[in-house]
GROMACS .gro file of C-alpha atoms in nm:
model
  138
    1UNK     CA    1  -0.155  -1.344   1.324
    2UNK     CA    2   0.020  -1.679   1.280
    3UNK     CA    3  -0.052  -1.735   0.910
    4UNK     CA    4   0.013  -1.379   0.790
    5UNK     CA    5   0.328  -1.347   0.581
    6UNK     CA    6   0.368  -0.977   0.667
    7UNK     CA    7   0.334  -1.050   1.040
    8UNK     CA    8   0.607  -1.313   0.995
    9UNK     CA    9   0.831  -1.057   0.823
   10UNK     CA   10   0.769  -0.803   1.101
   11UNK     CA   11   0.844  -1.067   1.368
   12UNK     CA   12   1.171  -1.158   1.195
   13UNK     CA   13   1.053  -1.507   1.103
   14UNK     CA   14   1.080  -1.432   0.730
   15UNK     CA   15   1.367  -1.246   0.563
   16UNK     CA   16   1.320  -0.890   0.442
   17UNK     CA   17   1.515  -0.612   0.280
   18UNK     CA   18   1.431  -0.333   0.523
   19UNK     CA   19   1.391   0.030   0.423
   20UNK     CA   20   1.264   0.156   0.761
   21UNK     CA   21   1.128   0.016   1.088
   22UNK     CA   22   0.922   0.231   1.321
   23UNK     CA   23   0.702   0.163   1.622
   24UNK     CA   24   0.372   0.140   1.434
   25UNK     CA   25   0.474   0.090   1.068
   26UNK     CA   26   0.753  -0.065   0.865
   27UNK     CA   27   0.878  -0.043   0.507
   28UNK     CA   28   1.048  -0.320   0.313
   29UNK     CA   29   1.112  -0.439  -0.041
   30UNK     CA   30   0.861  -0.672  -0.206
   31UNK     CA   31   0.977  -1.006  -0.339
   32UNK     CA   32   1.209  -0.939  -0.636
   33UNK     CA   33   0.975  -1.097  -0.891
   34UNK     CA   34   0.688  -0.870  -0.786
   35UNK     CA   35   0.869  -0.535  -0.787
   36UNK     CA   36   0.705  -0.295  -1.032
   37UNK     CA   37   1.006  -0.061  -1.044
   38UNK     CA   38   1.349  -0.023  -0.885
   39UNK     CA   39   1.286   0.085  -0.527
   40UNK     CA   40   0.921  -0.034  -0.513
   41UNK     CA   41   0.852  -0.052  -0.139
   42UNK     CA   42   0.576  -0.202   0.077
   43UNK     CA   43   0.463   0.002   0.377
   44UNK     CA   44   0.280  -0.205   0.638
   45UNK     CA   45   0.136  -0.138   0.984
   46UNK     CA   46   0.307  -0.338   1.260
   47UNK     CA   47  -0.027  -0.430   1.414
   48UNK     CA   48  -0.209  -0.691   1.207
   49UNK     CA   49  -0.509  -0.538   1.036
   50UNK     CA   50  -0.668  -0.700   0.735
   51UNK     CA   51  -0.731  -0.395   0.521
   52UNK     CA   52  -0.805  -0.024   0.500
   53UNK     CA   53  -1.161  -0.076   0.623
   54UNK     CA   54  -1.052  -0.237   0.950
   55UNK     CA   55  -0.746  -0.024   1.027
   56UNK     CA   56  -0.741   0.169   1.352
   57UNK     CA   57  -0.644   0.537   1.350
   58UNK     CA   58  -0.292   0.483   1.489
   59UNK     CA   59  -0.201   0.212   1.238
   60UNK     CA   60  -0.350   0.407   0.949
   61UNK     CA   61  -0.181   0.734   1.043
   62UNK     CA   62   0.158   0.569   1.095
   63UNK     CA   63   0.134   0.375   0.769
   64UNK     CA   64   0.037   0.671   0.553
   65UNK     CA   65   0.295   0.898   0.719
   66UNK     CA   66   0.569   0.643   0.654
   67UNK     CA   67   0.450   0.602   0.294
   68UNK     CA   68   0.495   0.978   0.250
   69UNK     CA   69   0.849   0.963   0.390
   70UNK     CA   70   0.931   0.668   0.162
   71UNK     CA   71   0.800   0.864  -0.139
   72UNK     CA   72   1.018   1.162  -0.043
   73UNK     CA   73   1.318   0.931  -0.005
   74UNK     CA   74   1.252   0.791  -0.354
   75UNK     CA   75   1.277   1.141  -0.495
   76UNK     CA   76   1.599   1.216  -0.307
   77UNK     CA   77   1.778   0.881  -0.329
   78UNK     CA   78   1.652   0.745  -0.661
   79UNK     CA   79   1.578   1.061  -0.854
   80UNK     CA   80   1.213   0.961  -0.893
   81UNK     CA   81   1.004   1.239  -1.044
   82UNK     CA   82   0.679   1.096  -0.911
   83UNK     CA   83   0.534   0.814  -0.705
   84UNK     CA   84   0.224   0.601  -0.719
   85UNK     CA   85   0.071   0.463  -0.399
   86UNK     CA   86  -0.138   0.152  -0.461
   87UNK     CA   87  -0.366  -0.012  -0.205
   88UNK     CA   88  -0.631  -0.281  -0.250
   89UNK     CA   89  -0.881  -0.378   0.021
   90UNK     CA   90  -1.049  -0.714  -0.023
   91UNK     CA   91  -1.011  -1.002  -0.266
   92UNK     CA   92  -1.241  -0.840  -0.523
   93UNK     CA   93  -1.005  -0.542  -0.533
   94UNK     CA   94  -0.706  -0.769  -0.592
   95UNK     CA   95  -0.567  -0.777  -0.238
   96UNK     CA   96  -0.337  -1.080  -0.225
   97UNK     CA   97  -0.213  -1.057   0.136
   98UNK     CA   98  -0.480  -0.996   0.402
   99UNK     CA   99  -0.270  -0.742   0.594
  100UNK     CA  100  -0.305  -0.373   0.508
  101UNK     CA  101  -0.018  -0.263   0.288
  102UNK     CA  102   0.065   0.027   0.062
  103UNK     CA  103   0.278  -0.020  -0.248
  104UNK     CA  104   0.490   0.291  -0.296
  105UNK     CA  105   0.621   0.282  -0.651
  106UNK     CA  106   0.871   0.537  -0.784
  107UNK     CA  107   0.817   0.676  -1.133
  108UNK     CA  108   1.039   0.845  -1.391
  109UNK     CA  109   0.964   1.020  -1.722
  110UNK     CA  110   1.076   0.720  -1.928
  111UNK     CA  111   0.842   0.469  -1.757
  112UNK     CA  112   0.640   0.262  -2.001
  113UNK     CA  113   0.395   0.138  -1.739
  114UNK     CA  114   0.067   0.286  -1.631
  115UNK     CA  115  -0.060   0.274  -1.277
  116UNK     CA  116  -0.416   0.375  -1.355
  117UNK     CA  117  -0.683   0.116  -1.435
  118UNK     CA  118  -0.714   0.062  -1.807
  119UNK     CA  119  -1.088  -0.005  -1.791
  120UNK     CA  120  -1.379   0.147  -1.604
  121UNK     CA  121  -1.606  -0.062  -1.387
  122UNK     CA  122  -1.927  -0.182  -1.550
  123UNK     CA  123  -2.097  -0.214  -1.210
  124UNK     CA  124  -2.428  -0.028  -1.179
  125UNK     CA  125  -2.545   0.127  -0.850
  126UNK     CA  126  -2.910   0.207  -0.786
  127UNK     CA  127  -2.911   0.582  -0.727
  128UNK     CA  128  -2.645   0.853  -0.725
  129UNK     CA  129  -2.334   0.684  -0.582
  130UNK     CA  130  -2.194   1.003  -0.427
  131UNK     CA  131  -2.526   1.091  -0.266
  132UNK     CA  132  -2.538   0.739  -0.120
  133UNK     CA  133  -2.183   0.782   0.012
  134UNK     CA  134  -2.267   1.120   0.163
  135UNK     CA  135  -2.563   0.965   0.348
  136UNK     CA  136  -2.319   0.740   0.534
  137UNK     CA  137  -2.166   1.050   0.696
  138UNK     CA  138  -2.494   1.206   0.811
   0.00000   0.00000   0.00000
C-alpha cells in the first residue's frame, strides 16, 4: 500500500533498525520517541493488512510466531523478566498505523509503568456479551 508507513519500511523506502526479517513477518524498533522500554519492538506482517480482523492465517501465524521469538530474545539478550504484547485494531482502540502490528515490550521488576488499562469500559451491551460472542461461532 503506497501510503502505509510500515509498507514503506518493509520495502526499504524508510529507514529502520531491524531486529529480524522473515518471509512473512518482520521485527524492527519503533521511532525512538515512542519506545516504551529499551528493546521495545514492533512485529509486522510483510503483507499489508489493516488490522487483526482482516489478517489472513499466514500473516497472522507468522506475526505471532515472530512476536514469540522476539519475546524470548528479550529474555535472553536483555534480561527481561516478562513481556507485554500490545495490539490495537481500529481507530477507536487507539490504532495509529493502519497496518497490523504487535508491540512487544520487555519488562523488568523495577518498571514503574503499567501495561494494563487503568479504567474499565463504561460501554453497555444488550444481553450477555459472552453468550453473544459464542453465538458467532455456532
